[in-house]
One Martini backbone bead per residue (centre of mass of N, CA, C, O) as a GRO file, in nm:
protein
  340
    1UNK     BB    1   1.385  -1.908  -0.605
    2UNK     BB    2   1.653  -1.744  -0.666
    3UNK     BB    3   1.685  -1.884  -0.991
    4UNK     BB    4   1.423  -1.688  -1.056
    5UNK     BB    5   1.220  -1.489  -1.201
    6UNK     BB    6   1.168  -1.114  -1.180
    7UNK     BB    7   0.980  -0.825  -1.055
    8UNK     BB    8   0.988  -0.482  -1.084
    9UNK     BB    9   0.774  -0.195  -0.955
   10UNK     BB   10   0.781   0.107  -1.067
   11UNK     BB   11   0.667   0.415  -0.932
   12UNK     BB   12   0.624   0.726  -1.131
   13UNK     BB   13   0.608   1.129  -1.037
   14UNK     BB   14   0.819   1.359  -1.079
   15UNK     BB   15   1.109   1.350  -1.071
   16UNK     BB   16   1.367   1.360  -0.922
   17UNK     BB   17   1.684   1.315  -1.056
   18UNK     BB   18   1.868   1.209  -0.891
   19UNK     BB   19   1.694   1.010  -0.690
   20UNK     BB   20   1.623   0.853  -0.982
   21UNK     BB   21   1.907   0.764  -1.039
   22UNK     BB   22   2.013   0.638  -0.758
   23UNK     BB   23   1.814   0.436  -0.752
   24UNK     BB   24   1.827   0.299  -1.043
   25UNK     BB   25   2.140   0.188  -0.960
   26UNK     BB   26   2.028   0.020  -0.663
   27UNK     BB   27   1.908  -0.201  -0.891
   28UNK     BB   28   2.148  -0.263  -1.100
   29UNK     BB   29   2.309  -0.368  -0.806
   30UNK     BB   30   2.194  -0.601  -0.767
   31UNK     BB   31   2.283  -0.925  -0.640
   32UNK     BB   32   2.018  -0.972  -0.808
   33UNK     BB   33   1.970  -1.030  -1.166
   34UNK     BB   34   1.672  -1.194  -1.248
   35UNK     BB   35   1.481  -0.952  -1.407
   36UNK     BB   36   1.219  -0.691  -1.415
   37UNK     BB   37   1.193  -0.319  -1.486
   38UNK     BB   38   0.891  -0.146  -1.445
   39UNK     BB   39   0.789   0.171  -1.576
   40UNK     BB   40   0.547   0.361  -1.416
   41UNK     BB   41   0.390   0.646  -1.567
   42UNK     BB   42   0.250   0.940  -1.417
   43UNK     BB   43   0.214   1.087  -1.706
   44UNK     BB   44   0.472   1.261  -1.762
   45UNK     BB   45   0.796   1.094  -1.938
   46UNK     BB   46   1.051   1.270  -1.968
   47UNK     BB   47   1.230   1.242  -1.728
   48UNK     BB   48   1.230   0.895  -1.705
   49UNK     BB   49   1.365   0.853  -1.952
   50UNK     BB   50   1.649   1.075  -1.954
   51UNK     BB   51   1.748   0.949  -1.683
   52UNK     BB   52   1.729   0.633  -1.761
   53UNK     BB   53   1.932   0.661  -2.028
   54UNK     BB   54   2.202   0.814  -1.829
   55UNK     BB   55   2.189   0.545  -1.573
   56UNK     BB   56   2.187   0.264  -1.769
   57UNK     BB   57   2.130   0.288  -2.045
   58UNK     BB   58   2.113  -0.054  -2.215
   59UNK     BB   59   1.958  -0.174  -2.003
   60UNK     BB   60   1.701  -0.434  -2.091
   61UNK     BB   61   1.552  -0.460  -1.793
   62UNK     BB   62   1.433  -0.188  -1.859
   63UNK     BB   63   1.097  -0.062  -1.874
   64UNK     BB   64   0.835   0.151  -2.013
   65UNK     BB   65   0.517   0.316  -1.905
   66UNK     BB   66   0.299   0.536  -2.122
   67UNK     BB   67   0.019   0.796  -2.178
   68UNK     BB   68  -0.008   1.085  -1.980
   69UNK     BB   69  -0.220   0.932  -1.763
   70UNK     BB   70  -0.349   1.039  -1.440
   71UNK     BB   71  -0.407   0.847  -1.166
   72UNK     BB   72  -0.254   0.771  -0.928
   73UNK     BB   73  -0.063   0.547  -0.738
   74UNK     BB   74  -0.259   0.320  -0.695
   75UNK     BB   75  -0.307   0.291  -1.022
   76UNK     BB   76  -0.022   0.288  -1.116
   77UNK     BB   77   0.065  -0.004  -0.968
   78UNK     BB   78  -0.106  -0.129  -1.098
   79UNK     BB   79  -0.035  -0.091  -1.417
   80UNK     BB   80   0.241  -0.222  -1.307
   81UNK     BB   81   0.111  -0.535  -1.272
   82UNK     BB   82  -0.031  -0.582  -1.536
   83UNK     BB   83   0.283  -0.649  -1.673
   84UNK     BB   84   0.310  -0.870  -1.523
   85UNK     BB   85   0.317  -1.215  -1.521
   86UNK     BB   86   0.209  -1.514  -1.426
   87UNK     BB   87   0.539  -1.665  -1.385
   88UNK     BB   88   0.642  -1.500  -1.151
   89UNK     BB   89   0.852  -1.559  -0.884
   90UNK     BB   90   0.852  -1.194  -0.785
   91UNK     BB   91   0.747  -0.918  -0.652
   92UNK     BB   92   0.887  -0.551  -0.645
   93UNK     BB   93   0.879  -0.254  -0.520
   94UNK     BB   94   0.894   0.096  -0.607
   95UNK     BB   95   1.045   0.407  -0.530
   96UNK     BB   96   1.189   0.684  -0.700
   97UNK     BB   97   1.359   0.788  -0.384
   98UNK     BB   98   1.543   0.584  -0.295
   99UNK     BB   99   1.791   0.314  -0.140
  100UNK     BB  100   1.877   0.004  -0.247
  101UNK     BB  101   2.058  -0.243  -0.136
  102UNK     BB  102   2.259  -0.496  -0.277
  103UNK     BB  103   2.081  -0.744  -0.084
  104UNK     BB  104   1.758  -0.717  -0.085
  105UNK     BB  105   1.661  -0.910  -0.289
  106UNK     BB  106   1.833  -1.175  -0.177
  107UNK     BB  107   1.678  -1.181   0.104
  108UNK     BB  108   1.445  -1.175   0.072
  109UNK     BB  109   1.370  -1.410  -0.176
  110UNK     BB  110   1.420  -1.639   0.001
  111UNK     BB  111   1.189  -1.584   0.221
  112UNK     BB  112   0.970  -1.705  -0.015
  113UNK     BB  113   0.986  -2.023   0.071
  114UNK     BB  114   0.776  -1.958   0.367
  115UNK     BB  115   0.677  -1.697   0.226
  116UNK     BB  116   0.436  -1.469   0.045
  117UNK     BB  117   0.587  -1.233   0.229
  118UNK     BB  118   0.872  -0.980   0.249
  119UNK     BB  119   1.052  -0.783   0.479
  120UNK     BB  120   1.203  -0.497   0.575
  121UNK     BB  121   1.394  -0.242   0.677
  122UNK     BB  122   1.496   0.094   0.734
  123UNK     BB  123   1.632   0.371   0.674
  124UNK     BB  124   1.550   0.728   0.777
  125UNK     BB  125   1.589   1.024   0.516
  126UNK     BB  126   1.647   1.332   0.485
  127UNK     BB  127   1.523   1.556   0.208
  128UNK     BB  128   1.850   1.740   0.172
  129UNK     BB  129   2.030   1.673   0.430
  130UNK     BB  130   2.050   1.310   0.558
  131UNK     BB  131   1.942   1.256   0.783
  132UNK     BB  132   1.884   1.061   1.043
  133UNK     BB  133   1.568   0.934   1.201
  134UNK     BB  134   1.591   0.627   1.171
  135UNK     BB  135   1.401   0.311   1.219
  136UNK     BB  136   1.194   0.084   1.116
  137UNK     BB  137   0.894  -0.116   1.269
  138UNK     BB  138   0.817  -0.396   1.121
  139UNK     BB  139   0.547  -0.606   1.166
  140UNK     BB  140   0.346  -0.911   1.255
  141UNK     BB  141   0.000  -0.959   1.404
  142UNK     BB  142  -0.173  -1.053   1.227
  143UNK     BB  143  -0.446  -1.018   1.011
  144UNK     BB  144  -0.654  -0.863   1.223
  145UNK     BB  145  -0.441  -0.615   1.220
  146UNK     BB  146  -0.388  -0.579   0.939
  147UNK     BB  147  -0.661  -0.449   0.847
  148UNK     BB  148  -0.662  -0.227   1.099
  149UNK     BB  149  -0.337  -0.192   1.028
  150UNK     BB  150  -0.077  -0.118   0.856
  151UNK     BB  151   0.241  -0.302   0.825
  152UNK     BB  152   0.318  -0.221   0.536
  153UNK     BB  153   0.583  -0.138   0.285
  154UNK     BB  154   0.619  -0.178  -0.023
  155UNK     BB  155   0.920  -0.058  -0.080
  156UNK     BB  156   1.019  -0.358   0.142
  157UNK     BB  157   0.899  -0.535  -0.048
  158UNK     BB  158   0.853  -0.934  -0.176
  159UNK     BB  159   0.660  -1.138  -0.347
  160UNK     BB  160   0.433  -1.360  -0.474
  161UNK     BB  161   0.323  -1.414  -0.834
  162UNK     BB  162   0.049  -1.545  -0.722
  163UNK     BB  163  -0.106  -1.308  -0.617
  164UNK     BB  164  -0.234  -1.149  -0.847
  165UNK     BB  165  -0.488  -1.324  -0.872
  166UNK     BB  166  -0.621  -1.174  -0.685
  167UNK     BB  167  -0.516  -0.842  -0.664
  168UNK     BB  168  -0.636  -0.834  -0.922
  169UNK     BB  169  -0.789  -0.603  -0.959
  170UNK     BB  170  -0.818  -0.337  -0.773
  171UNK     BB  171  -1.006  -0.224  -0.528
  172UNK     BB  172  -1.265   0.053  -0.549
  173UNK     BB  173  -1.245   0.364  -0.347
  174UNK     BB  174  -1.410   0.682  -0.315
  175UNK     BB  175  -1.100   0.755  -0.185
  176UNK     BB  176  -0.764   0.794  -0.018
  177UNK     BB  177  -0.780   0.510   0.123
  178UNK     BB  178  -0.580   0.374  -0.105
  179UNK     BB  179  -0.339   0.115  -0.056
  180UNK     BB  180  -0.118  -0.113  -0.220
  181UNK     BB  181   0.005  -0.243   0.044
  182UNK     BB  182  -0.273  -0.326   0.192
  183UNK     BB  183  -0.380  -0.500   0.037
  184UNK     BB  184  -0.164  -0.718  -0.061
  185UNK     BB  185  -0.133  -0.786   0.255
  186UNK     BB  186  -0.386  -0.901   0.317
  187UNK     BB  187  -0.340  -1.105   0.076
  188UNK     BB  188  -0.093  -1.255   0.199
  189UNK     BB  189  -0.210  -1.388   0.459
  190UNK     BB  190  -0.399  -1.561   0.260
  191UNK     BB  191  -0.128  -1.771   0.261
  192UNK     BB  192   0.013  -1.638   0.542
  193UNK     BB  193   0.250  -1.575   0.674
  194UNK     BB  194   0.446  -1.344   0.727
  195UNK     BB  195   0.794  -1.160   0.659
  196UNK     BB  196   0.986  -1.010   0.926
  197UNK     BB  197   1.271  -0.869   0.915
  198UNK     BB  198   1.563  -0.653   1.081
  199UNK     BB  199   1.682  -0.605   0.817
  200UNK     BB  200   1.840  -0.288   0.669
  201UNK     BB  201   1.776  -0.267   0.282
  202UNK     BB  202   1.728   0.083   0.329
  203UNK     BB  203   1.592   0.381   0.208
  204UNK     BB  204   1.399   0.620   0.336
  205UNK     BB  205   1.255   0.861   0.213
  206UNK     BB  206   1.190   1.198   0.307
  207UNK     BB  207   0.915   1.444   0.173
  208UNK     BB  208   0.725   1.651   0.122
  209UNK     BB  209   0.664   1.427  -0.158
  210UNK     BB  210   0.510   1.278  -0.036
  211UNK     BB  211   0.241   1.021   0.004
  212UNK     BB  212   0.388   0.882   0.170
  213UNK     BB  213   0.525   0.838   0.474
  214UNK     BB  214   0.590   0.775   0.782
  215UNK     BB  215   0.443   0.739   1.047
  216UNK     BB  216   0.692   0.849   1.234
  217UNK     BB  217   0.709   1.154   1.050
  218UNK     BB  218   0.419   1.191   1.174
  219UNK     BB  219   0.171   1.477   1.236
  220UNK     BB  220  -0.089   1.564   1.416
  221UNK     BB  221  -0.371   1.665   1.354
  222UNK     BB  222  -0.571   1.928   1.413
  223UNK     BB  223  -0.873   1.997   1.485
  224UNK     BB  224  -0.908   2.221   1.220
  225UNK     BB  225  -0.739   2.022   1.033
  226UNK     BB  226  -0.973   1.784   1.049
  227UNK     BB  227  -1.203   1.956   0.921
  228UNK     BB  228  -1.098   2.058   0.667
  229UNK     BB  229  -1.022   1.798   0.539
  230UNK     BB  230  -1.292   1.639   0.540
  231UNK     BB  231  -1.444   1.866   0.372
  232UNK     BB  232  -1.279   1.815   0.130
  233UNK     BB  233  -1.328   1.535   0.070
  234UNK     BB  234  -1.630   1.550   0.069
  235UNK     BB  235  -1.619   1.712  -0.199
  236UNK     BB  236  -1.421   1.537  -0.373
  237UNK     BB  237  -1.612   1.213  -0.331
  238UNK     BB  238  -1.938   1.334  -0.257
  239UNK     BB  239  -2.010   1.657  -0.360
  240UNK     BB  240  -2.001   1.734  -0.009
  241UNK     BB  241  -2.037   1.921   0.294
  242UNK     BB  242  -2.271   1.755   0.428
  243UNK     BB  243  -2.341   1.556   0.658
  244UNK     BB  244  -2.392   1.305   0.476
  245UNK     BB  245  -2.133   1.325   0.352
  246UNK     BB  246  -1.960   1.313   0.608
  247UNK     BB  247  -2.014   1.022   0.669
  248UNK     BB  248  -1.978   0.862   0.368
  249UNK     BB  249  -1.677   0.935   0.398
  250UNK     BB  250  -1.587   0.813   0.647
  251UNK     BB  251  -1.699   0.528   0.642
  252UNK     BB  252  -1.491   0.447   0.439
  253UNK     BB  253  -1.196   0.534   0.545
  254UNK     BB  254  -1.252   0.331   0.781
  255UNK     BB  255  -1.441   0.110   0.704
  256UNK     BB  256  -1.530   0.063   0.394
  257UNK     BB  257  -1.265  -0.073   0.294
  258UNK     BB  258  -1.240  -0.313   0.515
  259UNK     BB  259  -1.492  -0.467   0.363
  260UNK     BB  260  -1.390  -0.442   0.043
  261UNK     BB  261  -1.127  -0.648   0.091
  262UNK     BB  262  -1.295  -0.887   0.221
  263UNK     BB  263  -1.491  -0.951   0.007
  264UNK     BB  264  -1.281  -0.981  -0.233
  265UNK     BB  265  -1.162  -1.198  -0.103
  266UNK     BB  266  -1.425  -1.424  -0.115
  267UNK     BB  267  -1.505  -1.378  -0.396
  268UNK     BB  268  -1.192  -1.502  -0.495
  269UNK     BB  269  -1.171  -1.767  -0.297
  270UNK     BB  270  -1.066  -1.682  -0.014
  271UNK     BB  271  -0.978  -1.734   0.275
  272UNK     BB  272  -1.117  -1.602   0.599
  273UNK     BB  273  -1.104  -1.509   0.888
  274UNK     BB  274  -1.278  -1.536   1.192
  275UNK     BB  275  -1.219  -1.240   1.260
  276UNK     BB  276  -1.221  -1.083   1.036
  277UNK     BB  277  -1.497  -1.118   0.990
  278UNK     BB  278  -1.613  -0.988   1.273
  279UNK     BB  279  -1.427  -0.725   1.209
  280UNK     BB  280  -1.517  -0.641   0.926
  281UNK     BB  281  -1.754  -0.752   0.785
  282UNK     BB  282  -2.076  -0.741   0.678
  283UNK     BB  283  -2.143  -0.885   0.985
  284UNK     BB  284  -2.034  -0.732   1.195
  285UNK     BB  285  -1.885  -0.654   1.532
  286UNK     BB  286  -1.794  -0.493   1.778
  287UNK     BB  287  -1.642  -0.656   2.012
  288UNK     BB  288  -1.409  -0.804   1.819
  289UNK     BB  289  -1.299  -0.458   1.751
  290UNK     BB  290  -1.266  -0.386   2.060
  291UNK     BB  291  -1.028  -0.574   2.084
  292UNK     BB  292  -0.829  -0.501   1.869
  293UNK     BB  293  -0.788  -0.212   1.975
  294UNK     BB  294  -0.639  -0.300   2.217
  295UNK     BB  295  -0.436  -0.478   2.082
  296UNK     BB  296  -0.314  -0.237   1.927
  297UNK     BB  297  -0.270  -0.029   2.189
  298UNK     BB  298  -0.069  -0.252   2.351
  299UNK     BB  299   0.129  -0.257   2.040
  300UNK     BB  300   0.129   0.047   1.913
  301UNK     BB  301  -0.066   0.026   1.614
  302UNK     BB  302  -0.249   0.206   1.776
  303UNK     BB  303  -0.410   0.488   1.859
  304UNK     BB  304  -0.654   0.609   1.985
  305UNK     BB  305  -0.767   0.816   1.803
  306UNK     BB  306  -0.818   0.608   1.580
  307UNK     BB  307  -1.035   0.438   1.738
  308UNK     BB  308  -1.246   0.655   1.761
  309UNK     BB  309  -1.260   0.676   1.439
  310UNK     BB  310  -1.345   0.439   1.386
  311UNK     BB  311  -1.641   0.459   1.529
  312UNK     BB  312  -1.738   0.680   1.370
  313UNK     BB  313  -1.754   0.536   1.152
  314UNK     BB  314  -1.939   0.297   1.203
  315UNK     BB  315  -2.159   0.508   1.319
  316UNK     BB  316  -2.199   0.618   1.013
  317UNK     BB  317  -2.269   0.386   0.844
  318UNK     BB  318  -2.547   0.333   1.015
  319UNK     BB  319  -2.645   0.637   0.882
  320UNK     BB  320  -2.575   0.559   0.542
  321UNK     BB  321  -2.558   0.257   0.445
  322UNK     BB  322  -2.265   0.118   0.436
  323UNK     BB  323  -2.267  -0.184   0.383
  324UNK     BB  324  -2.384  -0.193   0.101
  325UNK     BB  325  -2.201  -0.005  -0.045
  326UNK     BB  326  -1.955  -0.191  -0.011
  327UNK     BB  327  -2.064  -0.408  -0.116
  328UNK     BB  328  -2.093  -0.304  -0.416
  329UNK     BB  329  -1.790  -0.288  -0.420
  330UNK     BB  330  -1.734  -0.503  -0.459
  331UNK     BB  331  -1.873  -0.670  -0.672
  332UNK     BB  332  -1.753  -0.456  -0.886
  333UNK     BB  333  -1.442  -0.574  -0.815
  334UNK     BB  334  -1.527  -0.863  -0.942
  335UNK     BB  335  -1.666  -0.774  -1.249
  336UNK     BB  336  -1.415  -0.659  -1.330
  337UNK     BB  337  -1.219  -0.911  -1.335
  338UNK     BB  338  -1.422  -1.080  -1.514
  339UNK     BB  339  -1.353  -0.895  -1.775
  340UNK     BB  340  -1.048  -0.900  -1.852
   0.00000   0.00000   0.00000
């Protein structure tokens, strides 16, 4: 597979130009180099064309789509890979600010021989100061651990490019907890075991201005400020701050995402493993559920209040027909893709 064509897809939006040409140079000098590399740029693209042509100069494996339009980085994601080839043989994304080493791409795919997607570690890197503050500890714990607790990162990862025929179009939920990564990895399990490597492939960069930073350089917000955060979610997603708002609002957030990417996944052809269905599915029952919570807890990939927070979301949907709405949005993102 090392020496098929690849494709890789960059979000920006308004970028630091510094750190947008130092990634831009750690793609151009990977030592895989049978590539294009996509940059799909959400708003105004003056900074990425200006920055792209003083840094690559003529390399035409690099190249721009924007439209001025504002999507958001996880449907910027989406429009990054909607340019990507049916026949291509493995797809990389890439974060605008990060710093990847040059034998990443070549290690990765390497590994998509025997796995559907591959990751690497990062190291973690505080900007502007350098500091080193970590190292990711990615793993995988098979599939229904994967759908209650996200442990991919789109930008340390390469799959196979046979995934985007389910993954695409991406399925929408009118809340924040849209996520590209969890959703690709989600679909790339229905695949395969996942390869997750020890080797450090990349720095991580962590600034005010991520839209997701790692989880391990994030503090637990306080009580006040998770009821206020709440609030205005519900003001924003469901047009009000009532309590029947912030009850449908919360149980998309935490089980409403994840029922409708298992719905949208055997609507798409694909097998669903039969806890994940147990503990997901439309027909979901609490005692699977509250397994997989505790085997989260002893292998550290959920803290107690995830699980709080997740039953609470659980017994929302419970009281406001979260079940049928989750149906419904699977349905959508199926006749999505039909139409296309």
């Amino acid at each position: 597979m090392t020496s098929q064509s690849g494709w890789i897809v960059l979000a920006a939006y308004q970028p630091d130009a510094e750190l947008f040409a130092r990634q831009l140079r750690s793609i151009q000098e990977q030592t895989l180099r049978d590539w294009t590399c996509v940059i799909s740029v959400d708003g105004d693209a003056e900074t990425v064309r200006r920055v792209l042509a003083d840094t690559v100069g003529d390399d035409a494996r690099f190249r721009v789509i924007a439209d001025g339009t504002r999507r958001g980085f996880y449907l910027n994601f989406e429009r990054g890979l909607l340019e990507v080839p049916a026949d291509a043989a493995w797809v990389a994304l890439s974060d605008q600010d990060d710093y990847w080493y040059p034998g990443k791409l070549a290690l990765l795919v390497e590994r998509l021989e025997d796995a559907p997607l591959a990751s690497g570690q990062a190291r973690l890197v505080r900007h502007p100061s350098g500091d080193v503050t970590g190292v990711t500890d990615r793993a995988f714990a098979g599939g229904a651990q994967l759908v209650l607790a996200n442990q991919v990162t789109g930008s340390l990862c390469v799959f196979r490019g046979a995934l985007l025929a389910t993954a695409l179009p991406f399925p929408r939920v009118p809340t924040r907890v849209e996520t590209h990564d969890h959703w690709l990895a989600v679909v790339a399990a229905t695949y395969g075991d996942l390869a997750i490597v020890e080797d450090v492939v990349q720095d991580y960069v962590q600034h005010g201005a991520n839209v997701y930073g790692d989880p391990s350089q994030q503090k637990a917000m306080g009580l006040i400020e998770t009821i206020r955060e709440t609030l205005a979610k519900a003001r924003r997603y469901e047009g009000s701050a009532s309590p029947l708002a912030v009850l449908r609002m919360f149980f998309l957030v935490q089980v409403g995402w994840r029922q409708v990417i298992v719905e949208v996944l055997q609507m798409r052809g694909r097998s669903v493993a039969p806890d994940v269905l147990a503990a997901f599915g439309r027909r979901r029952r609490l005692r699977p559920l509250r397994r997989l919570q505790r085997e989260a807890e002893t292998m550290g990939i959920m803290v107690r209040r995830s699980s709080w927070e997740y039953l609470i979301g659980w017994f929302a949907g419970s009281l406001t027909g979260g079940r049928r709405r989750a149906h419904a949005l699977a349905v959508r993102a199926v006749s999505a893709a039909a139409s296309r």
